Short mmCIF file of C-alpha atoms in Angstrom, two decimals:
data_model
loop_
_atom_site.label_atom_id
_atom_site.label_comp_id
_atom_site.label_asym_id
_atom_site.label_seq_id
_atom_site.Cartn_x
_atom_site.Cartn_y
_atom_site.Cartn_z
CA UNK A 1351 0.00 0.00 0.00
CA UNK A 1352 1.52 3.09 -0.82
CA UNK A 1353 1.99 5.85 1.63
CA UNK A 1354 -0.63 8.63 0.68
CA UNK A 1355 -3.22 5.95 0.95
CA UNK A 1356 -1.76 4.40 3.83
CA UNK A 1357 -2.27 7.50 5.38
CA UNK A 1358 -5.96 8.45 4.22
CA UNK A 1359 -6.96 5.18 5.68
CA UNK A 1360 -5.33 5.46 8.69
CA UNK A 1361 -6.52 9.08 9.32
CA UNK A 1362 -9.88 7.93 8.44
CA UNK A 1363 -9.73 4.93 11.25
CA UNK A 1364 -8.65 7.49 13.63
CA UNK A 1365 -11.23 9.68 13.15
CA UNK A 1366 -14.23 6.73 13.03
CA UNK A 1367 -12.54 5.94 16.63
CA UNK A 1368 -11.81 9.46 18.12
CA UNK A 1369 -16.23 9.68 16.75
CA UNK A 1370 -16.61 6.76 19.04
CA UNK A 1371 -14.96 7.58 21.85
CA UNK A 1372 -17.06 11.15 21.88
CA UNK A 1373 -20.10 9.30 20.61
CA UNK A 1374 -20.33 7.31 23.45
CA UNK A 1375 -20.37 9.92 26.47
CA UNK A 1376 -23.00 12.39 24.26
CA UNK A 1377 -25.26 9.54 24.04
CA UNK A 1378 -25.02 8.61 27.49
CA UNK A 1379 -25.87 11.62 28.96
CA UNK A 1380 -28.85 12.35 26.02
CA UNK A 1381 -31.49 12.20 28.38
CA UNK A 1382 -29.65 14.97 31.09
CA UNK A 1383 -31.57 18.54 31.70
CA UNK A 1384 -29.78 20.78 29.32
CA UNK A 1385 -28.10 23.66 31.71
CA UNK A 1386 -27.23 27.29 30.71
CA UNK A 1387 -23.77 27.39 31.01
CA UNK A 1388 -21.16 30.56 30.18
CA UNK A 1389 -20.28 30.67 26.40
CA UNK A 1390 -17.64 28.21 25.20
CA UNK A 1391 -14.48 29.99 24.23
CA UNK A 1392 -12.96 27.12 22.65
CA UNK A 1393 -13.99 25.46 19.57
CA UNK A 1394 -12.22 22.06 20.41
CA UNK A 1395 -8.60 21.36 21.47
CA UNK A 1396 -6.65 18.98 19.84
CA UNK A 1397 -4.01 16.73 21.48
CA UNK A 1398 -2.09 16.26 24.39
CA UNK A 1399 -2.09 19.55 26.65
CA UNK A 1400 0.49 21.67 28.63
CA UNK A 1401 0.17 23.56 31.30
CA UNK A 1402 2.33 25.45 33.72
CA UNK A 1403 1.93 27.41 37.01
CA UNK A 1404 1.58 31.03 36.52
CA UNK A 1405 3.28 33.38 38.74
CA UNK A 1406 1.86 36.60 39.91
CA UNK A 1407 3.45 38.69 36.84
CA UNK A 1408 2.12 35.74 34.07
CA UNK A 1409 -1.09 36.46 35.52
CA UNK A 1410 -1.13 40.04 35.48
CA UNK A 1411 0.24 39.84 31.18
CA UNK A 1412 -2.62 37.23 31.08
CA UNK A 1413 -5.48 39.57 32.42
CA UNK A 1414 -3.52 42.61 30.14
CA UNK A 1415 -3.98 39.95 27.23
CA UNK A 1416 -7.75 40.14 28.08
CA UNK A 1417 -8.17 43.88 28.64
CA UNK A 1418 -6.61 44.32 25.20
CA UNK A 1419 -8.78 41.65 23.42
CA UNK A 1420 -11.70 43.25 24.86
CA UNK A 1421 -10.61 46.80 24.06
CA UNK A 1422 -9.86 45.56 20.51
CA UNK A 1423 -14.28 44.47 21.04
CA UNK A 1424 -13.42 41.15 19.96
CA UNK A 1425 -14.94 37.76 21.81
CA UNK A 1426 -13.50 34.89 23.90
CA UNK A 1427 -11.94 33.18 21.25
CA UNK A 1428 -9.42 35.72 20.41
CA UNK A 1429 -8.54 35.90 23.76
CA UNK A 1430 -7.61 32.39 24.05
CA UNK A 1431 -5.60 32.46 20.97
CA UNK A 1432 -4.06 35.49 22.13
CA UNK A 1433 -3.06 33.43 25.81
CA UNK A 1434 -2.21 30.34 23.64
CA UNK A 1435 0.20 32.09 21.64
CA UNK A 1436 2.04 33.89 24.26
CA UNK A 1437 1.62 30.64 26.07
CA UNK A 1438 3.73 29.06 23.82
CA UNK A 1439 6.20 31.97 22.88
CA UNK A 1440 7.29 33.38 25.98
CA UNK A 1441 4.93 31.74 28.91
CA UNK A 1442 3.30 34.62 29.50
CA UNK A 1443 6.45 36.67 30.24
CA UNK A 1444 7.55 39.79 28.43
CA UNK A 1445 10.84 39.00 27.56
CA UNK A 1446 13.30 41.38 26.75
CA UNK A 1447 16.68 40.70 24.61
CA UNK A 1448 17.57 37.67 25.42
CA UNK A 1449 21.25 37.85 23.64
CA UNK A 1450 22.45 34.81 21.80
CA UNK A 1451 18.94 32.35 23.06
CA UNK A 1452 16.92 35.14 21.42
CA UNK A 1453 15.34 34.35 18.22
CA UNK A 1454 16.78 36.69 15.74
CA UNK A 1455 15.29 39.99 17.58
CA UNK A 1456 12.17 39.00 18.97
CA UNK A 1457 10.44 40.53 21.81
CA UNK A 1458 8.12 40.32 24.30
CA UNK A 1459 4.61 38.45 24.97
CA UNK A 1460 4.62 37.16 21.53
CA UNK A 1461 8.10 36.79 20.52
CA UNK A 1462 7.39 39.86 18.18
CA UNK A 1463 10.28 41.18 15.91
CA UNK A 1464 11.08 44.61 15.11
CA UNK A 1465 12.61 44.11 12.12
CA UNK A 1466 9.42 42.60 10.77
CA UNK A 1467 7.54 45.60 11.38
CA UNK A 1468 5.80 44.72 14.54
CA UNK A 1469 7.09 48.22 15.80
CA UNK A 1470 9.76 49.09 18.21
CA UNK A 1471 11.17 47.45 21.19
CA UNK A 1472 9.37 49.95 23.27
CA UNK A 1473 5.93 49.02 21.74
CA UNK A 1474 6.68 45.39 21.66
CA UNK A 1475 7.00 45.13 25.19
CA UNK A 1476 4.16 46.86 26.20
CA UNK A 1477 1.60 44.17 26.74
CA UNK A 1478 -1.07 45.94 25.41
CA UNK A 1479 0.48 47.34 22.46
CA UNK A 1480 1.81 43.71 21.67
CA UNK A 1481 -1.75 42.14 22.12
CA UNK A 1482 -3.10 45.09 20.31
CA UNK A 1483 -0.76 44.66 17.20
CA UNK A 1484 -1.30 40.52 17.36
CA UNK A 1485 -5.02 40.42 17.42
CA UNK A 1486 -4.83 43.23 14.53
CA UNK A 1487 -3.22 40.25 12.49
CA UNK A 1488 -5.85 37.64 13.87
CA UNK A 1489 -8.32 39.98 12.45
CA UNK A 1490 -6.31 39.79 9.09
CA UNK A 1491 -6.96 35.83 9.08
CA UNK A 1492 -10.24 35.01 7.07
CA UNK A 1493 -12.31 32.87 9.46
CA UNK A 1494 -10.28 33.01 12.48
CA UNK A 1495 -12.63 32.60 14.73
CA UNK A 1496 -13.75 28.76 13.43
CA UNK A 1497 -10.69 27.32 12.77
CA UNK A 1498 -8.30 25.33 14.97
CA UNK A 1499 -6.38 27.60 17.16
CA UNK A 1500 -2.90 26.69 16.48
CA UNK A 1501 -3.72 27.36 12.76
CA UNK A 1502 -5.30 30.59 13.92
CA UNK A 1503 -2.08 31.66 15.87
CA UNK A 1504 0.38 29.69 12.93
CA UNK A 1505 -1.40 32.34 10.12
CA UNK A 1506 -0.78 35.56 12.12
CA UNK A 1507 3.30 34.45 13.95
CA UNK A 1508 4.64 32.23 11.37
CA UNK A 1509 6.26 30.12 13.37
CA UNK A 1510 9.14 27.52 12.84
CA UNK A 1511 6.67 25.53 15.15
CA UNK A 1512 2.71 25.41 13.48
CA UNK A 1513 1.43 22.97 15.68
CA UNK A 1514 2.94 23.94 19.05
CA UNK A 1515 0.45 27.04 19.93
CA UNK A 1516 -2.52 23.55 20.32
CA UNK A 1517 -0.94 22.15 23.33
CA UNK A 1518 -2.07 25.81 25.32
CA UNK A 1519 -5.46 25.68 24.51
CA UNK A 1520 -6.77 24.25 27.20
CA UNK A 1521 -5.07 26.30 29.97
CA UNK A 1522 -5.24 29.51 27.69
CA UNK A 1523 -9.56 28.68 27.73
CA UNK A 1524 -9.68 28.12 31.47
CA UNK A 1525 -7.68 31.48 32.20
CA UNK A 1526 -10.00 33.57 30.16
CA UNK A 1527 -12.90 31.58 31.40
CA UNK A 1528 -11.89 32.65 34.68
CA UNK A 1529 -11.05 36.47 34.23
CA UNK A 1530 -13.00 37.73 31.47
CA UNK A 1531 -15.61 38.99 33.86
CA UNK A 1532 -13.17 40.45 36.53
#
């Protein structure tokens, strides 16, 4: 068999199982009350998950993350992408130069580089104006807001990484869930 359809069949098995797996909670719970429950920010995260323990300044770039997102009047979602993202670029901290570990000249919550027109150092570092300038590239990203998140973030940073801003999702939902009300 050659590869390609190797593949298809493969991918197809996995997704008649992963359909099984989900299949079989949803119809076992059919018959529950439905609740109202707080808007789901996340459209579905995809495989295994990361999380860390956020000090006091992680948390305070988080919540400047979501001040941003909602000054910017956009929903959840972008907020999570935005967390995911930074997440995955700096965990949450706004790193300065970083001298020979820094990628090329990147900056700040989201790894941002000045020499790619991001703006300057200054701006780059300043939470807001980082989150700002990200979600103005989100925004640039035809259907953002239903695709998976790591190809949301991939579209907008370019990364050498595509499929590492997915393993945040799930902490990046729960910390907006959490303080987009506060």
């Amino acid at each position: 068999m050659n590869t390609m359809l190797r593949k298809s069949v493969l991918g197809i098995a996995g997704l008649a199982f992963t359909g099984g797996i989900f299949a079989g909670p949803v119809a076992a719970h059919a018959a529950e009350p439905v609740h109202d429950s707080k808007p789901v920010a996340v459209a579905t995260v995809q495989g295994a998950q990361s999380k860390i323990d956020l000090n006091d300044e992680q948390l305070a770039n988080a919540k400047a993350i979501i001040a941003a997102t909602k000054k910017a009047g956009l929903p959840e979602r972008a907020a999570v992408i935005s967390i995911a993202t930074s997440l995955q670029e700096s965990k949450l901290e706004n790193l300065g130069h970083l001298g020979d570990k820094n990628d090329h000249d990147s900056l700040g919550l989201f790894q941002q580089r000045p020499s790619s027109g991001w703006g300057t150092p200054e701006q780059i570092t300043n939470p807001e104006y980082s989150t700002l300038a990200f979600l103005k590239g989100l925004k640039q990203v035809d259907g953002w807001d239903k695709m998976p998140l790591t190809e949301a973030a991939q579209t907008v940073q370019v990364s050498a990484y595509p499929d590492a801003y997915a393993q945040w999702e799930q902490q990046a939902t729960d910390i907006v869930h959490q303080h987009w009300n506060s």
